[in-house]
CSV table of C-alpha atoms and ligand atoms in Angstrom, one decimal:
chain,number,residue,atom,x,y,z
A,1,MET,CA,117.4,110.3,129.9
A,2,ARG,CA,113.8,109.6,130.5
A,3,SER,CA,112.4,106.1,129.9
A,4,CYS,CA,109.1,104.2,129.8
A,5,ASN,CA,108.4,100.9,131.4
A,6,LEU,CA,107.5,97.9,129.3
A,7,PRO,CA,104.8,95.5,130.7
A,8,SER,CA,107.7,93.2,131.6
A,9,GLY,CA,109.0,95.9,134.0
A,10,SER,CA,112.1,96.7,132.0
A,11,ALA,CA,112.7,100.2,130.8
A,12,ILE,CA,113.0,101.5,127.2
A,13,PRO,CA,114.6,105.0,126.6
A,14,VAL,CA,112.2,107.6,125.1
A,15,PHE,CA,114.6,108.6,122.3
A,16,GLY,CA,116.8,106.8,119.8
A,17,LEU,CA,118.3,106.7,116.3
A,18,GLY,CA,116.5,105.3,113.4
A,19,THR,CA,118.4,103.4,110.6
A,20,TRP,CA,116.0,102.9,107.7
A,21,ARG,CA,117.7,103.5,104.4
A,22,MET,CA,121.1,102.9,105.9
A,23,GLY,CA,123.3,100.1,104.6
A,24,GLU,CA,121.7,100.2,101.1
A,25,ASN,CA,124.6,101.9,99.3
A,26,GLY,CA,128.3,101.3,99.9
A,27,LYS,CA,129.1,104.9,98.8
A,28,ARG,CA,127.1,106.3,101.8
A,29,ARG,CA,128.3,103.7,104.3
A,30,ALA,CA,131.1,105.8,105.9
A,31,VAL,CA,128.8,108.8,106.4
A,32,GLU,CA,126.1,106.6,107.9
A,33,LEU,CA,128.5,104.9,110.3
A,34,ASP,CA,129.9,108.3,111.3
A,35,ALA,CA,126.4,109.7,112.0
A,36,LEU,CA,125.5,106.7,114.2
A,37,LYS,CA,128.8,106.8,116.1
A,38,TYR,CA,128.5,110.5,116.6
A,39,GLY,CA,124.9,110.0,117.9
A,40,LEU,CA,126.1,107.4,120.4
A,41,ASP,CA,128.9,109.8,121.5
A,42,LEU,CA,126.3,112.6,122.0
A,43,GLY,CA,124.3,110.2,124.3
A,44,TYR,CA,121.5,108.8,122.2
A,45,PRO,CA,120.6,105.8,124.3
A,46,MET,CA,118.8,103.6,121.7
A,47,ILE,CA,119.2,102.4,118.1
A,48,ASP,CA,116.2,101.1,116.0
A,49,THR,CA,117.0,98.8,113.1
A,50,ALA,CA,115.6,95.8,111.2
A,51,GLU,CA,116.8,92.8,109.2
A,52,MET,CA,115.0,94.5,106.3
A,53,TYR,CA,117.0,97.8,106.2
A,54,GLY,CA,119.6,97.3,103.5
A,55,GLU,CA,118.9,93.5,103.7
A,56,GLY,CA,121.1,93.3,106.8
A,57,GLY,CA,123.4,96.2,105.7
A,58,ALA,CA,121.9,98.5,108.4
A,59,GLU,CA,122.5,95.9,111.2
A,60,GLU,CA,126.1,95.6,110.0
A,61,ILE,CA,126.6,99.3,110.3
A,62,VAL,CA,125.1,99.1,113.8
A,63,GLY,CA,127.6,96.4,114.6
A,64,ASP,CA,130.4,98.7,113.5
A,65,ALA,CA,129.0,101.6,115.4
A,66,LEU,CA,128.9,99.5,118.6
A,67,SER,CA,132.3,98.0,118.2
A,68,GLY,CA,134.9,99.0,120.9
A,69,ARG,CA,132.3,100.8,123.1
A,70,THR,CA,132.3,100.1,126.8
A,71,SER,CA,128.6,100.5,127.2
A,72,ARG,CA,126.1,99.8,124.5
A,73,PRO,CA,122.8,101.4,123.7
A,74,TYR,CA,119.4,99.8,123.9
A,75,ILE,CA,118.9,97.9,120.6
A,76,VAL,CA,115.7,97.3,118.8
A,77,SER,CA,115.4,95.1,115.7
A,78,LYS,CA,112.7,93.5,113.7
A,79,VAL,CA,111.9,90.2,112.0
A,80,TYR,CA,110.5,90.2,108.5
A,81,PRO,CA,106.9,88.7,108.4
A,82,HIS,CA,108.0,86.2,105.8
A,83,ASN,CA,110.6,84.9,108.3
A,84,ALA,CA,108.3,85.0,111.3
A,85,THR,CA,107.5,81.3,111.6
A,86,ARG,CA,108.4,79.3,114.7
A,87,SER,CA,111.9,78.3,113.4
A,88,GLY,CA,112.3,81.2,111.0
A,89,THR,CA,112.0,83.8,113.7
A,90,ILE,CA,114.7,82.1,115.7
A,91,ALA,CA,117.0,81.8,112.7
A,92,ALA,CA,116.4,85.5,111.7
A,93,CYS,CA,117.2,86.7,115.2
A,94,GLU,CA,120.4,84.7,115.3
A,95,ARG,CA,121.5,86.3,111.9
A,96,SER,CA,120.7,89.7,113.3
A,97,LEU,CA,122.8,89.1,116.5
A,98,LYS,CA,125.7,87.9,114.3
A,99,ARG,CA,125.5,91.0,112.0
A,100,MET,CA,125.4,93.4,115.0
A,101,ARG,CA,128.0,91.3,116.9
A,102,ILE,CA,126.0,91.3,120.1
A,103,ASP,CA,124.6,88.5,122.2
A,104,ARG,CA,121.2,90.0,123.0
A,105,ILE,CA,118.6,92.2,121.3
A,106,ASP,CA,116.8,94.4,124.0
A,107,LEU,CA,113.5,94.5,122.0
A,108,TYR,CA,112.7,92.3,119.1
A,109,LEU,CA,109.6,93.2,117.0
A,110,LEU,CA,107.5,91.5,114.3
A,111,HIS,CA,107.9,94.2,111.6
A,112,TRP,CA,104.3,93.9,110.4
A,113,ARG,CA,101.6,91.3,110.4
A,114,GLY,CA,102.1,89.0,107.4
A,115,GLY,CA,101.3,85.4,106.5
A,116,ALA,CA,102.9,83.7,109.5
A,117,ARG,CA,100.5,82.9,112.4
A,118,ILE,CA,101.3,85.2,115.3
A,119,GLU,CA,100.9,82.3,117.7
A,120,GLU,CA,104.0,80.8,116.1
A,121,THR,CA,106.0,84.1,116.1
A,122,PHE,CA,105.2,84.7,119.7
A,123,GLU,CA,106.2,81.2,120.6
A,124,ALA,CA,109.5,81.8,119.0
A,125,PHE,CA,109.8,85.2,120.8
A,126,HIS,CA,109.3,83.3,124.1
A,127,ARG,CA,111.9,80.8,123.2
A,128,LEU,CA,114.3,83.5,122.3
A,129,ARG,CA,113.7,85.3,125.5
A,130,ASP,CA,114.1,82.0,127.5
A,131,ALA,CA,117.4,81.6,125.8
A,132,GLY,CA,118.5,85.1,126.7
A,133,LYS,CA,118.8,86.2,123.0
A,134,ILE,CA,116.2,88.8,123.4
A,135,ALA,CA,115.1,90.7,126.5
A,136,ASP,CA,111.6,91.8,125.4
A,137,PHE,CA,109.5,91.4,122.2
A,138,GLY,CA,106.8,93.3,120.5
A,139,VAL,CA,105.1,94.2,117.2
A,140,SER,CA,105.0,97.0,114.6
A,141,ASN,CA,102.2,98.3,112.4
A,142,PHE,CA,99.6,96.7,114.5
A,143,ASP,CA,96.2,98.5,114.7
A,144,VAL,CA,93.8,97.9,117.7
A,145,ASP,CA,92.3,94.8,116.2
A,146,ASP,CA,95.7,93.2,115.7
A,147,MET,CA,96.7,94.2,119.2
A,148,GLU,CA,93.6,92.6,120.5
A,149,ASP,CA,94.4,89.4,118.6
A,150,ALA,CA,97.9,89.4,120.1
A,151,ALA,CA,96.7,90.1,123.6
A,152,ARG,CA,94.3,87.1,123.4
A,153,LEU,CA,97.2,84.8,123.0
A,154,ASP,CA,98.7,83.0,126.0
A,155,LYS,CA,101.4,85.4,127.2
A,156,GLY,CA,100.6,87.5,124.2
A,157,LEU,CA,100.7,91.0,125.8
A,158,ASN,CA,103.8,92.3,124.4
A,159,GLY,CA,106.4,95.0,125.0
A,160,SER,CA,105.7,97.6,122.4
A,161,ASN,CA,104.1,98.5,119.1
A,162,GLN,CA,106.1,100.6,116.6
A,163,VAL,CA,103.8,102.7,114.4
A,164,LEU,CA,103.7,105.7,112.1
A,165,TYR,CA,102.8,108.6,114.5
A,166,CYS,CA,103.8,112.3,114.2
A,167,LEU,CA,102.2,115.7,114.2
A,168,SER,CA,100.9,115.3,110.7
A,169,ARG,CA,99.7,111.8,111.2
A,170,ARG,CA,97.8,111.7,114.6
A,171,GLY,CA,95.4,108.9,113.8
A,172,PRO,CA,96.7,106.6,116.6
A,173,GLU,CA,95.6,109.1,119.2
A,174,PHE,CA,91.9,108.2,118.6
A,175,ASP,CA,92.0,104.6,119.8
A,176,LEU,CA,95.3,102.8,119.5
A,177,LEU,CA,97.3,105.0,121.8
A,178,PRO,CA,94.6,105.0,124.6
A,179,TRP,CA,94.3,101.1,124.2
A,180,MET,CA,98.1,100.8,124.6
A,181,ARG,CA,98.3,103.3,127.5
A,182,LYS,CA,95.6,101.4,129.4
A,183,ARG,CA,97.9,98.4,129.2
A,184,SER,CA,101.1,100.3,129.9
A,185,ILE,CA,102.6,99.4,126.5
A,186,PRO,CA,104.8,102.1,125.1
A,187,LEU,CA,104.2,103.3,121.6
A,188,MET,CA,107.3,103.7,119.4
A,189,ALA,CA,106.6,106.5,117.0
A,190,TYR,CA,108.4,105.9,113.7
A,191,SER,CA,108.9,108.5,111.0
A,192,PRO,CA,108.5,111.3,113.6
A,193,LEU,CA,109.5,114.0,111.0
A,194,ASP,CA,107.2,112.3,108.4
A,195,GLN,CA,110.4,111.5,106.6
A,196,GLY,CA,111.2,115.2,106.4
A,197,GLY,CA,107.8,116.2,104.8
A,198,LEU,CA,106.5,117.7,108.1
A,199,LEU,CA,109.5,120.1,108.3
A,200,ARG,CA,108.2,121.9,105.1
A,201,LYS,CA,104.9,123.0,106.8
A,202,ALA,CA,104.9,126.8,107.3
A,203,SER,CA,102.8,126.4,110.5
A,204,LEU,CA,105.4,124.3,112.1
A,205,GLN,CA,108.2,126.8,111.2
A,206,LYS,CA,106.2,129.7,112.6
A,207,LEU,CA,105.6,127.9,116.0
A,208,ALA,CA,109.3,126.8,116.1
A,209,ASP,CA,110.3,130.4,115.7
A,210,GLU,CA,108.0,131.3,118.6
A,211,VAL,CA,109.7,128.6,120.8
A,212,GLY,CA,113.2,129.4,119.6
A,213,CYS,CA,114.0,125.9,118.2
A,214,THR,CA,114.0,124.3,114.8
A,215,PRO,CA,110.9,122.6,113.2
A,216,ALA,CA,112.5,119.2,113.7
A,217,GLN,CA,113.1,119.9,117.4
A,218,LEU,CA,109.5,121.0,117.8
A,219,ALA,CA,108.1,118.0,116.0
A,220,LEU,CA,110.2,115.7,118.2
A,221,ALA,CA,109.6,117.6,121.4
A,222,TRP,CA,105.9,117.3,120.8
A,223,LEU,CA,106.1,113.5,120.6
A,224,LEU,CA,108.3,113.4,123.7
A,225,ALA,CA,105.6,115.3,125.5
A,226,GLN,CA,103.1,112.5,124.9
A,227,PRO,CA,102.9,110.1,127.8
A,228,GLY,CA,104.0,106.5,126.9
A,229,VAL,CA,105.5,107.6,123.6
A,230,VAL,CA,109.1,106.8,122.5
A,231,THR,CA,110.6,108.0,119.2
A,232,ILE,CA,113.4,107.3,116.8
A,233,PRO,CA,114.3,110.0,114.3
A,234,LYS,CA,116.7,109.0,111.6
A,235,SER,CA,119.5,111.1,110.1
A,236,ALA,CA,122.8,110.3,108.4
A,237,SER,CA,124.1,113.8,108.9
A,238,ARG,CA,126.1,114.8,112.1
A,239,ASP,CA,124.5,118.2,112.1
A,240,ARG,CA,121.0,116.9,112.1
A,241,VAL,CA,121.7,114.1,114.5
A,242,LYS,CA,122.9,116.9,116.9
A,243,GLU,CA,120.0,119.1,116.1
A,244,ASN,CA,117.5,116.3,116.7
A,245,PHE,CA,119.1,115.5,120.0
A,246,GLY,CA,118.4,119.1,121.1
A,247,ALA,CA,114.7,118.2,121.1
A,248,LEU,CA,115.2,116.8,124.6
A,249,ASP,CA,115.9,120.3,125.9
A,250,VAL,CA,112.8,121.9,124.3
A,251,LYS,CA,110.0,122.6,126.8
A,252,LEU,CA,106.5,123.2,125.4
A,253,SER,CA,104.0,125.4,127.3
A,254,PRO,CA,100.3,124.4,127.4
A,255,GLN,CA,99.6,127.4,125.2
A,256,LEU,CA,102.1,126.1,122.5
A,257,LEU,CA,100.7,122.7,122.7
A,258,ALA,CA,97.2,124.2,122.1
A,259,GLU,CA,98.6,126.1,119.1
A,260,LEU,CA,100.1,122.8,117.8
A,261,ASP,CA,96.6,121.2,118.1
A,262,ARG,CA,95.1,124.0,116.0
A,263,ALA,CA,97.7,123.6,113.3
A,264,PHE,CA,97.7,119.8,113.4
A,265,PRO,CA,94.3,118.8,114.7
A,266,PRO,CA,93.9,115.5,116.6
A,267,PRO,CA,91.6,112.9,115.0
A,268,LYS,CA,87.9,113.2,115.5
A,269,GLY,CA,87.2,109.5,114.6
A,270,LYS,CA,88.8,106.2,113.8
A,271,GLN,CA,91.5,106.4,111.1
A,272,PRO,CA,92.9,103.1,109.9
A,273,LEU,CA,96.5,102.8,110.9
A,274,GLU,CA,98.8,104.2,108.2
A,275,MET,CA,102.0,102.3,107.3
A,276,LEU,CA,105.1,103.3,105.3
B,1,LIG,P1,112.1,110.3,109.9
B,1,LIG,O1,110.8,111.0,110.1
B,1,LIG,O2,112.9,110.0,111.0
B,1,LIG,O3,112.9,111.2,108.8
B,1,LIG,C1,114.1,110.9,108.2
B,1,LIG,C2,114.3,111.8,107.1
B,1,LIG,O4,114.4,113.2,107.6
B,1,LIG,C3,115.7,111.5,106.4
B,1,LIG,O5,115.5,111.8,105.0
B,1,LIG,C4,116.6,112.5,107.0
B,1,LIG,O6,117.6,112.9,106.1
B,1,LIG,C5,115.7,113.7,107.3
B,1,LIG,N1,116.0,114.5,108.6
B,1,LIG,C6,116.3,113.9,109.8
B,1,LIG,N2,116.5,114.9,110.6
B,1,LIG,C7,116.3,116.1,110.0
B,1,LIG,C8,116.4,117.5,110.4
B,1,LIG,N3,116.7,117.8,111.7
B,1,LIG,N4,116.2,118.4,109.4
B,1,LIG,C9,115.9,118.1,108.2
B,1,LIG,N5,115.8,116.8,107.8
B,1,LIG,C10,116.0,115.8,108.7
B,1,LIG,O7,111.7,109.0,109.0
B,1,LIG,P2,112.1,107.5,109.0
B,1,LIG,O8,111.1,106.8,108.1
B,1,LIG,O9,113.6,107.2,108.8
B,1,LIG,O10,111.7,107.0,110.5
B,1,LIG,C11,112.6,106.9,111.6
B,1,LIG,C12,112.9,105.5,111.9
B,1,LIG,O11,111.8,104.8,112.3
B,1,LIG,C13,113.5,104.7,110.7
B,1,LIG,O12,114.8,105.1,110.4
B,1,LIG,C14,113.3,103.3,111.2
B,1,LIG,O13,114.4,103.0,112.1
B,1,LIG,C15,112.0,103.4,111.8
B,1,LIG,N6,110.8,103.0,110.9
B,1,LIG,C16,110.1,101.9,111.2
B,1,LIG,C17,109.1,101.5,110.3
B,1,LIG,C18,108.3,100.3,110.6
B,1,LIG,O14,107.6,99.8,109.8
B,1,LIG,N7,108.4,99.7,111.8
B,1,LIG,C19,108.7,102.3,109.1
B,1,LIG,C20,109.5,103.5,109.0
B,1,LIG,C21,110.5,103.9,109.9
B,1,LIG,P3,119.2,112.7,106.5
B,1,LIG,O15,119.4,111.3,106.8
B,1,LIG,O16,119.8,113.1,105.2
B,1,LIG,O17,119.5,113.7,107.6
């Protein structure tokens, strides 16, 4: 599996499993756990989660999915902004580790910029890294101005920025993605299927038919074709987890990429970063 390098030099896989909406409802738990375990069996090398998802419920399912495995995937989790003070970040990370029953998170992100001063959050990230509880840290939902604020901090250049980016929401290509590429910071594209909405576009279906893949595979393959971009589709269905994994085998010709640009035009100017 291809990977990207973080500024620290460590590698992050380009593809993983999302977990938003998991762990919210006990009746769906078994199906969600099964989908995650199946994804790991197929070879998905990364799981993205957060303390917010199911208020810890998603991280507990991740813990169950990891249990008994000889090797574990790359784990990304996130701290709530209201917990992201100096001591709050450390306590939140420790709770996440406990729920997932692991001793280190590979990439720990500030979920979005809230009331806490990022100086404090980053200081806590450095402490967690020094203690071996996280390997790398980063942010989420940061636009260019936020990234510049973070980069100005002492040791503030961070590992990644997870943002809304997909064929139907290409705003980050105008300024954020180039800013990050210049500094070798991978962009983690969340909601790569626009939460399913993208898959109902007739133009995507038509182009997927031309390639001989499904619309979801085309949407994911397009993201995977962007240098410095990592993505994390979520599905609680075995069939769709398998279908999405097939995106790794889809090759896009320059002509097809141009057709996608016509159907889903890149931004012509600055668009404020969208957030779900
Ligand atoms: P996605 O774009 O991954 O879409 C998920 C939705 O699409 C689900 O309803 C899923 O349903 C459905 N789906 C998945 N695969 C297919 C398929 N092949 N065909 C048809 N439908 C499909 O949205 P998410 O918002 O979940 O984003 C992915 C991940 O990114 C999240 O799970 C989370 O980990 C992260 N994220 C981070 C955010 C942040 O602020 N940092 C914000 C939002 C997401 P089903 O499960 O029934 O298959």
